[in-house]
CSV table of C-alpha atoms in Angstrom, one decimal:
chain,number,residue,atom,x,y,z
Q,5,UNK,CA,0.0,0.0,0.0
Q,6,UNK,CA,1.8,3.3,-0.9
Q,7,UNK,CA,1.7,6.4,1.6
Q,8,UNK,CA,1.3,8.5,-0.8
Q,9,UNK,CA,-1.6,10.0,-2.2
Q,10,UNK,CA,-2.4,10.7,-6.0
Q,11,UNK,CA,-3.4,13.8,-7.1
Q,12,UNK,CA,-6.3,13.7,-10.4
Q,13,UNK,CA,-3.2,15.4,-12.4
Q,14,UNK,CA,-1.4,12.5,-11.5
Q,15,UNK,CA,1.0,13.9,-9.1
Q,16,UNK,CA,1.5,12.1,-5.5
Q,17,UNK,CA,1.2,14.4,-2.7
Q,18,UNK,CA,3.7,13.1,0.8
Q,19,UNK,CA,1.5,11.8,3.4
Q,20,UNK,CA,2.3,14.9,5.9
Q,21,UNK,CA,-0.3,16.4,3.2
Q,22,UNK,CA,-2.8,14.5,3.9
Q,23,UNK,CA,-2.4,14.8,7.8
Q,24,UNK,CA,-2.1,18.5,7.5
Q,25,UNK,CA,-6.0,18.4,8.8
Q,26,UNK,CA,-4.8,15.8,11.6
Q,27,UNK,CA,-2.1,18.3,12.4
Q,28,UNK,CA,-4.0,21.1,13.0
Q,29,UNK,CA,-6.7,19.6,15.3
Q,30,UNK,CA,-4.0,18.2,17.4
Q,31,UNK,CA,-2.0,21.6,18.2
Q,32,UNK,CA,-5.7,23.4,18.5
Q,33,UNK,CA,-6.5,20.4,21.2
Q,34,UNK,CA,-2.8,20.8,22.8
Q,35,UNK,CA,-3.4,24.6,23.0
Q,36,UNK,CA,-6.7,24.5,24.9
Q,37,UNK,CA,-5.4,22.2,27.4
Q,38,UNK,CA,-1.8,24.4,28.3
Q,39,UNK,CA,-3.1,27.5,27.5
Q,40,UNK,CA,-7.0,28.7,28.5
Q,41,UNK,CA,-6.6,32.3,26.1
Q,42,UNK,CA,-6.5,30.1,23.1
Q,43,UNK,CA,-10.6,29.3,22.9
Q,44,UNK,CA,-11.4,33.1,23.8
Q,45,UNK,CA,-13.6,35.4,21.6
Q,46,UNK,CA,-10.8,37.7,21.1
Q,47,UNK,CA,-8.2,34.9,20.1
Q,48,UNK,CA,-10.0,33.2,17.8
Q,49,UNK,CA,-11.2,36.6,15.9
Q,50,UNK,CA,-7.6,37.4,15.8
Q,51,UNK,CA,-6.7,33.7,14.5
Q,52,UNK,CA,-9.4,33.6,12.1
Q,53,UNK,CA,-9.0,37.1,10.8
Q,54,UNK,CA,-5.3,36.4,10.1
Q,55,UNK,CA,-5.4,33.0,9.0
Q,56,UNK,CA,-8.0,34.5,6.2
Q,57,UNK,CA,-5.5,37.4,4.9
Q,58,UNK,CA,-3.1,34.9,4.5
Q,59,UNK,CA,-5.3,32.1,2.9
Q,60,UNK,CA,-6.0,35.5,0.3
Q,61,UNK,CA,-2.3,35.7,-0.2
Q,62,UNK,CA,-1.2,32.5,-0.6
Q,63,UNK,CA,-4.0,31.4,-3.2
Q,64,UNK,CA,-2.2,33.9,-5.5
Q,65,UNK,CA,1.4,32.4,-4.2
Q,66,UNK,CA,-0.1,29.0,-5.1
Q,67,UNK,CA,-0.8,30.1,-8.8
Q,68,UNK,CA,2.6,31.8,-9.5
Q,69,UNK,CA,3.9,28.6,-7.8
Q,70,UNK,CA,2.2,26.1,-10.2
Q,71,UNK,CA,3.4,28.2,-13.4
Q,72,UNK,CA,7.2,27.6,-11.7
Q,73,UNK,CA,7.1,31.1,-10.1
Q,74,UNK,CA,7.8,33.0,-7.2
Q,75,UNK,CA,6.4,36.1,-6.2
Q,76,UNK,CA,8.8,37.6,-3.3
Q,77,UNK,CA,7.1,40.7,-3.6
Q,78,UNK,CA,3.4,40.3,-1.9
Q,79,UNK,CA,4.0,41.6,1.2
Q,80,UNK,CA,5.6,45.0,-0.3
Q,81,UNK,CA,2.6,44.8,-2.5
Q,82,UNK,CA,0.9,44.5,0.2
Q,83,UNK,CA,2.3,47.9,1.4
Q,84,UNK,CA,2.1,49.9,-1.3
Q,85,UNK,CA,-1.7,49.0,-1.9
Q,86,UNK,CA,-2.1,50.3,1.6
Q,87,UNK,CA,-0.7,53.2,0.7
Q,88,UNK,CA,-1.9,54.1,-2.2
Q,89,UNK,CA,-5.0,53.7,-1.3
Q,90,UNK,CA,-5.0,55.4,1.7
Q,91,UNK,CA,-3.5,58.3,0.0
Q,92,UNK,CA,-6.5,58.5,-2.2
Q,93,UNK,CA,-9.2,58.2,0.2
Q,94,UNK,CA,-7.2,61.0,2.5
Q,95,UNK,CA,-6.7,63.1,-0.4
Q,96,UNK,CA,-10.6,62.9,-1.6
Q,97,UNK,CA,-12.2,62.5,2.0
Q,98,UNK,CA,-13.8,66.5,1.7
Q,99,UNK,CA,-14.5,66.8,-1.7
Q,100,UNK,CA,-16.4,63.9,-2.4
Q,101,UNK,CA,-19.3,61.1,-0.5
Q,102,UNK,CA,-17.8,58.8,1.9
Q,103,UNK,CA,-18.9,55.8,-0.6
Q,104,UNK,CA,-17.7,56.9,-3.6
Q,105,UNK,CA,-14.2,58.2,-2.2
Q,106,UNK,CA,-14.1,54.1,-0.7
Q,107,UNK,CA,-14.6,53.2,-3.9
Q,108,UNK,CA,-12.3,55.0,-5.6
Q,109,UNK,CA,-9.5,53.9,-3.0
Q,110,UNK,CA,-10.4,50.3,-3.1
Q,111,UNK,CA,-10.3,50.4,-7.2
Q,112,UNK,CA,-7.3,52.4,-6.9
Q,113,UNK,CA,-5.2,49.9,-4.3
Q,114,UNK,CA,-5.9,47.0,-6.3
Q,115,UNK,CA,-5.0,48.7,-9.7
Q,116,UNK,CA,-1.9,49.3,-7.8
Q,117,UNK,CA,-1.5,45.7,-6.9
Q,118,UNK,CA,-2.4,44.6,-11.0
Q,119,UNK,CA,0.4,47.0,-12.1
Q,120,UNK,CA,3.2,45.2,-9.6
Q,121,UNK,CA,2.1,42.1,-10.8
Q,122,UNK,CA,1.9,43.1,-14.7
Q,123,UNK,CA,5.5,44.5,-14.0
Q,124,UNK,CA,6.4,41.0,-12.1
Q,125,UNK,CA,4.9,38.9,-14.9
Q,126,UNK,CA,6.8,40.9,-17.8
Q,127,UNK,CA,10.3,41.1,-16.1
Q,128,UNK,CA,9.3,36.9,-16.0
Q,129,UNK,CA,7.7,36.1,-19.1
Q,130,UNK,CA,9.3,38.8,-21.9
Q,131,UNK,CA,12.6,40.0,-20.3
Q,132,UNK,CA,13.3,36.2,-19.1
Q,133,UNK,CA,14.7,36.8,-15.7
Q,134,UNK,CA,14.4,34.7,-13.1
Q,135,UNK,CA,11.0,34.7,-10.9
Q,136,UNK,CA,13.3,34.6,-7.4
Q,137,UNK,CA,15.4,37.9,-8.7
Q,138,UNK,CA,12.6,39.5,-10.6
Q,139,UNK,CA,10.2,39.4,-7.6
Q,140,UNK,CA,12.6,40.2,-5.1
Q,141,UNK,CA,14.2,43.7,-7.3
Q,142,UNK,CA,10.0,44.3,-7.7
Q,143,UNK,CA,9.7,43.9,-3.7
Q,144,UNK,CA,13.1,46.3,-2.5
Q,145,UNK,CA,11.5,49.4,-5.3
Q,146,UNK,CA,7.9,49.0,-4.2
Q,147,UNK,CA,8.6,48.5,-0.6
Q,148,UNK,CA,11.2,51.4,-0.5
Q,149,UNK,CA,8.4,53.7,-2.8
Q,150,UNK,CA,5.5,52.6,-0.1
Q,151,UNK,CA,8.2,53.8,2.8
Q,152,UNK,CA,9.2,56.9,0.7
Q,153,UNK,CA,5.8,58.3,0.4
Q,154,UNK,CA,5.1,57.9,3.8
Q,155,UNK,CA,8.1,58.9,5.5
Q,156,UNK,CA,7.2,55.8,7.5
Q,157,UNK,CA,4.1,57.6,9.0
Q,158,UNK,CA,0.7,56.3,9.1
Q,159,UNK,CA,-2.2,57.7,6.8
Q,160,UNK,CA,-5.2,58.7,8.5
Q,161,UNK,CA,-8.2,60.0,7.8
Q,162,UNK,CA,-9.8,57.0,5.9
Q,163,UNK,CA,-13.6,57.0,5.5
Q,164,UNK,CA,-15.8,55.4,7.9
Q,165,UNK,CA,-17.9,53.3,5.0
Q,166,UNK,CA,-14.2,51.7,4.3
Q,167,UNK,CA,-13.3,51.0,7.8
Q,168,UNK,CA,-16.3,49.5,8.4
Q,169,UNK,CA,-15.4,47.1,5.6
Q,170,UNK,CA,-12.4,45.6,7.7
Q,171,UNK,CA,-13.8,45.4,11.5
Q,172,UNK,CA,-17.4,44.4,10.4
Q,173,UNK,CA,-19.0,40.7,11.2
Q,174,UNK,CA,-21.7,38.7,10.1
Q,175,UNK,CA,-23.0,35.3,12.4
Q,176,UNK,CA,-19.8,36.4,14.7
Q,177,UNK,CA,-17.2,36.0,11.9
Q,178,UNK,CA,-15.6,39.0,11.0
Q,179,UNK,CA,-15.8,40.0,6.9
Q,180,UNK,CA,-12.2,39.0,6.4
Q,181,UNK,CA,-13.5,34.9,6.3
Q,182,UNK,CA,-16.3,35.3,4.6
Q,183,UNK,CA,-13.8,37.0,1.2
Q,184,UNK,CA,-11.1,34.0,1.9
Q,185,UNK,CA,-14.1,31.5,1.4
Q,186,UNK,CA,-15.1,33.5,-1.1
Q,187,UNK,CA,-11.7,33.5,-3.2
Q,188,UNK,CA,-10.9,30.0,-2.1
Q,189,UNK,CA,-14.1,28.2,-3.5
Q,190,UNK,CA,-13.9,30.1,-6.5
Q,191,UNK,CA,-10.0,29.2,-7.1
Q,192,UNK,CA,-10.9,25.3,-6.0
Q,193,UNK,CA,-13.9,25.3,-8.8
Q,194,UNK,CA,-11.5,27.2,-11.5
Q,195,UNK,CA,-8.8,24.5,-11.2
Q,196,UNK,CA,-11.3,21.8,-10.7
Q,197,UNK,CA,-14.0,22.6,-13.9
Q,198,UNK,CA,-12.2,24.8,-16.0
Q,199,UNK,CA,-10.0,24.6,-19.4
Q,200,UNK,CA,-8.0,27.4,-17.2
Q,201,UNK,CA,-6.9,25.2,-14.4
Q,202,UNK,CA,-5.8,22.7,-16.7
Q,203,UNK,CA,-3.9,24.7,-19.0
Q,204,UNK,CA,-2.4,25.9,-15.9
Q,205,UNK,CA,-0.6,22.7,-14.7
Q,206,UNK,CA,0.0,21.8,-17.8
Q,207,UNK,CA,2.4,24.8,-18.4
Q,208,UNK,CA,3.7,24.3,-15.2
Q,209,UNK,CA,4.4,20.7,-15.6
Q,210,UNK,CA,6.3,21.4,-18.9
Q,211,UNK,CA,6.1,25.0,-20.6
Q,212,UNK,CA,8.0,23.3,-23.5
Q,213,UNK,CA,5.4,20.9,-24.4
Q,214,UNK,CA,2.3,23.6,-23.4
Q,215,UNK,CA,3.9,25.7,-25.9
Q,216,UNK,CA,4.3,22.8,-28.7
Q,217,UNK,CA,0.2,22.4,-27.5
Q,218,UNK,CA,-1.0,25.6,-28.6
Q,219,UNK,CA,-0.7,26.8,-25.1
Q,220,UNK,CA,0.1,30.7,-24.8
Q,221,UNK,CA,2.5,30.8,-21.6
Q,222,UNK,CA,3.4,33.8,-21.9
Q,223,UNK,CA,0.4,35.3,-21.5
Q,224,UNK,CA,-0.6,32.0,-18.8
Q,225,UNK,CA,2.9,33.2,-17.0
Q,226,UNK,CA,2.0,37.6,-16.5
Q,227,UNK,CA,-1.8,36.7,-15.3
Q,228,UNK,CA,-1.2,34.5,-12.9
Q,229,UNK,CA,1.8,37.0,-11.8
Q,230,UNK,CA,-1.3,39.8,-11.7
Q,231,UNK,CA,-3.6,37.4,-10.1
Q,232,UNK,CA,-1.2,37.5,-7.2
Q,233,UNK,CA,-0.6,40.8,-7.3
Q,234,UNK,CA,-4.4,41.5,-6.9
Q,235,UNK,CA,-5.1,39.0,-4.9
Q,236,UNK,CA,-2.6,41.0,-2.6
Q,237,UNK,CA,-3.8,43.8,-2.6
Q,238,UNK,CA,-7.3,42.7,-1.9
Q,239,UNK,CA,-5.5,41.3,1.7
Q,240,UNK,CA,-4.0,44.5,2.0
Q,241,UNK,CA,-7.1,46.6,1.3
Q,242,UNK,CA,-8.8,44.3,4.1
Q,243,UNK,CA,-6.0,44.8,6.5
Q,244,UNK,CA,-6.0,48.7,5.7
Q,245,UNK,CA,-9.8,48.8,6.7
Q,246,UNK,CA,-9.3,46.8,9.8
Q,247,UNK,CA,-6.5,49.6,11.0
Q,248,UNK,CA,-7.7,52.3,9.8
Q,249,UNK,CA,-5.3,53.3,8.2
Q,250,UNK,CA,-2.6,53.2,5.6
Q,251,UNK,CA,0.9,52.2,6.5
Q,252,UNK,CA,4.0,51.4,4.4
Q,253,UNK,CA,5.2,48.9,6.1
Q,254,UNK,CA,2.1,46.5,6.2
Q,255,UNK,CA,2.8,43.1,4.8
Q,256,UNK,CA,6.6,42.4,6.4
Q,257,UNK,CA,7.0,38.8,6.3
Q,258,UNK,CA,4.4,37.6,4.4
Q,259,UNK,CA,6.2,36.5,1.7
Q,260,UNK,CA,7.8,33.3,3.0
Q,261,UNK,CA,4.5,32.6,5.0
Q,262,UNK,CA,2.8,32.4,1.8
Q,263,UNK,CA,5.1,29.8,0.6
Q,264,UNK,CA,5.5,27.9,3.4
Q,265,UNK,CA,1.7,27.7,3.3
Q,266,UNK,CA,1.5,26.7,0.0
Q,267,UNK,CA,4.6,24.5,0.2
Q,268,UNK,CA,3.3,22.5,3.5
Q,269,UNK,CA,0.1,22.1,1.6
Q,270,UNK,CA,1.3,20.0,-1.2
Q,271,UNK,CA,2.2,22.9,-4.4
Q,272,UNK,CA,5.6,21.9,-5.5
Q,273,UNK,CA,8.3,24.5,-6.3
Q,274,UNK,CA,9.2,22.8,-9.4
Q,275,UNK,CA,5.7,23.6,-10.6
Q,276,UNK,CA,2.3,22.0,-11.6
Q,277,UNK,CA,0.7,20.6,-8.6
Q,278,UNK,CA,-1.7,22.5,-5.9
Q,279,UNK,CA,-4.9,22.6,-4.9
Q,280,UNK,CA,-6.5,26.4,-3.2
Q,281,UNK,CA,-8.4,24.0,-0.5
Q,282,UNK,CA,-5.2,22.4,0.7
Q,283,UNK,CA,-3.5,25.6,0.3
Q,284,UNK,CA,-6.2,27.4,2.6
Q,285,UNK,CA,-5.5,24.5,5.3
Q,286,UNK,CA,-1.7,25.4,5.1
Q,287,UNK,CA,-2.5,28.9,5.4
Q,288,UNK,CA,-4.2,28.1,8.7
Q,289,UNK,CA,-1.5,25.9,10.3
Q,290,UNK,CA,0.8,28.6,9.5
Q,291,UNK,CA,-1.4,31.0,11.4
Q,292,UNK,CA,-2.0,28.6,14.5
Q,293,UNK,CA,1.0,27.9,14.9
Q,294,UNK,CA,2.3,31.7,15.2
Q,295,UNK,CA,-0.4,32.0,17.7
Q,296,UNK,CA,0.6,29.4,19.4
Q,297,UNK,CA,4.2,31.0,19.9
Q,298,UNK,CA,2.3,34.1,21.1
Q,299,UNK,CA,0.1,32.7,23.2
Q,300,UNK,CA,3.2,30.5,25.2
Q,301,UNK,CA,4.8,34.2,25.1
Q,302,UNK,CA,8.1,32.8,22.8
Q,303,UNK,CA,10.4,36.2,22.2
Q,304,UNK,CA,9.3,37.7,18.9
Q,305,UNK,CA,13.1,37.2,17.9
Q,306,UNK,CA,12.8,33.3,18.7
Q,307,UNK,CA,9.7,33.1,16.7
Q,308,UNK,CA,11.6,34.2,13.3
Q,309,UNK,CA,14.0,31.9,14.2
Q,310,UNK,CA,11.5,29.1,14.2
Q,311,UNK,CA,9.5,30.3,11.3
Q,312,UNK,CA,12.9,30.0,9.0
Q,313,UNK,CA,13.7,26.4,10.4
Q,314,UNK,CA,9.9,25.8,9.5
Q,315,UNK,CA,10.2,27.1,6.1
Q,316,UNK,CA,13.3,25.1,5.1
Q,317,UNK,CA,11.5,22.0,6.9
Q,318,UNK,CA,8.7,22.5,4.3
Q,319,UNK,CA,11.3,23.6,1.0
Q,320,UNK,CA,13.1,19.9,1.9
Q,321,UNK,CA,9.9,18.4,2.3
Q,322,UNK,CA,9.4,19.3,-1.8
Q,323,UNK,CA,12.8,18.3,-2.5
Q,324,UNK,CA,11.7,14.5,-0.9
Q,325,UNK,CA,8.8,14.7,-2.9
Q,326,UNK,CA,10.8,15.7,-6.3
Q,327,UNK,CA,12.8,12.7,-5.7
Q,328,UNK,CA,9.7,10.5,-4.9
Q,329,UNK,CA,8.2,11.3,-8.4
Q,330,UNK,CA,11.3,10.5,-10.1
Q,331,UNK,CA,12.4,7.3,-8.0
């Protein structure tokens, strides 16, 4: 009997995978026994609302990752959506209706976030460089532009119609869930029922022979580079609304989460396999377990430390798997 599991593309997923859901339960049950904060209303608001901005993220990570990406520059997308919008909503707050000066910020943040990824996705797909250094030049300019225009100061005077977009709940869940579902299901049923999601692990199984197909990866290679771009920004816009305010420095870190999400849910770095509902599992994992450092007070400094052991855990974990395949 093999301990593996097989994916409808064909690919076999490590068994770690599988007991990701297993995994999860078992810290949440460990938790509520040594620590009694872990089941309050406050922590689990706080758990679910981050776990959801991540699951955003990491869907788009998960796409770029399939194609044979990277995309290093989320979280300073991230930032510079914040910004950007904020800056127009400040800018527009006296002039024009609190709903239509919302609006107008939340078009022009994720605009923002389609034009880092358009840039990300040509640097990739036309100029040929390589998704790690392309992503990462993309993440110093845009973060170091988000920082410049704020001088490292927060924006205020957002709207209340958009703030109340970010700290609003409905059946005690706050709205953050509710557009994670949303973007989740709708990835899941785009890779499960659509010519898209199989044209997508086909060029990220082999771009040579999806090209000799009829497959356009070049155009395949800048969307899903946009997609996580907006995707992105749509976290940050969230985020923004829950603070109330824009802030240049609002996504540090959640670049390697994102992958280490996505990685520890099965998507390979050599491309072509990954599924959004796994991926949204990872997402959450990551998430409990950073509460669960908080929660047993581990130094913020020790924490990093952890999360990089954790994310080359999960990169050698794909390397096992590579080998698996071609054993």
């Amino acid at each position: 009997m093999s301990l593996t599991q097989t994916l409808p593309d064909g690919k076999r997923l490590l068994p770690a995978v599988g007991l990701l859901p297993a995994a999860i339960l078992i810290i949440a049950v460990v938790l509520t026994f040594i620590e009694p904060r872990f089941l309050s209303g406050q922590n689990m608001l706080n758990l679910l609302r981050g776990a959801s901005l991540l699951m955003i993220v990491a869907i788009g990570q998960m796409l770029v990752l399939i194609a044979r990406g990277f995309d290093l520059s989320v979280g300073a997308t991230m930032a510079l959506t914040s910004v950007v919008s904020a800056s127009v909503m400040a800018g527009l707050g006296k002039t024009l209706p609190p709903e239509l000066v919302s609006l107008l910020g939340i078009l022009a943040g994720l605009g923002a976030g389609l034009l880092v990824g358009l840039c990300n996705g040509l640097c990739v797909a036309v100029l040929r460089i390589a998704p790690f250094m392309a992503t990462l030049a993309t993440a110093s300019i845009i973060g170091g532009l988000a920082l410049l225009l704020t001088n490292g100061i927060p924006i205020y005077g957002l709207p209340k119609a958009f703030i109340t977009i970010g700290r609003a709940s409905w059946l005690g869940l706050p709205a953050a869930v509710y557009v994670a579902l949303l973007v989740v299901g709708l990835m899941a049923w785009i890779q499960r029922a659509t010519a898209l999601g199989v044209h997508l692990y086909a060029i990220g199984g082999n771009p040579y022979a999806a090209r000799v197909s009829g497959l356009s990866v070049l155009r395949s290679q800048i969307g899903v580079y946009m997609a996580s771009g907006l995707l992105a920004a749509l976290a940050a816009l969230l985020l923004t609304a829950q603070l109330g305010s824009g802030q240049g420095s609002l996504g540090d870190g959640i670049a390697l989460k994102s992958i280490g999400a996505a990685v520890i849910a099965g998507v390979s770095l050599h491309g072509g396999v990954g599924k959004a509902h796994r991926v949204a599992l990872g997402a959450l994992f990551m998430l409990l377990l950073n509460n669960a450092m908080d929660l047993l007070r581990i130094e913020s400094k020790a924490q990093t430390i952890v999360m990089g052991l954790f994310i080359v855990l999960v990169v050698a974990m794909d390397v096992y798997r590579k080998k698996g395949k071609t054993a």
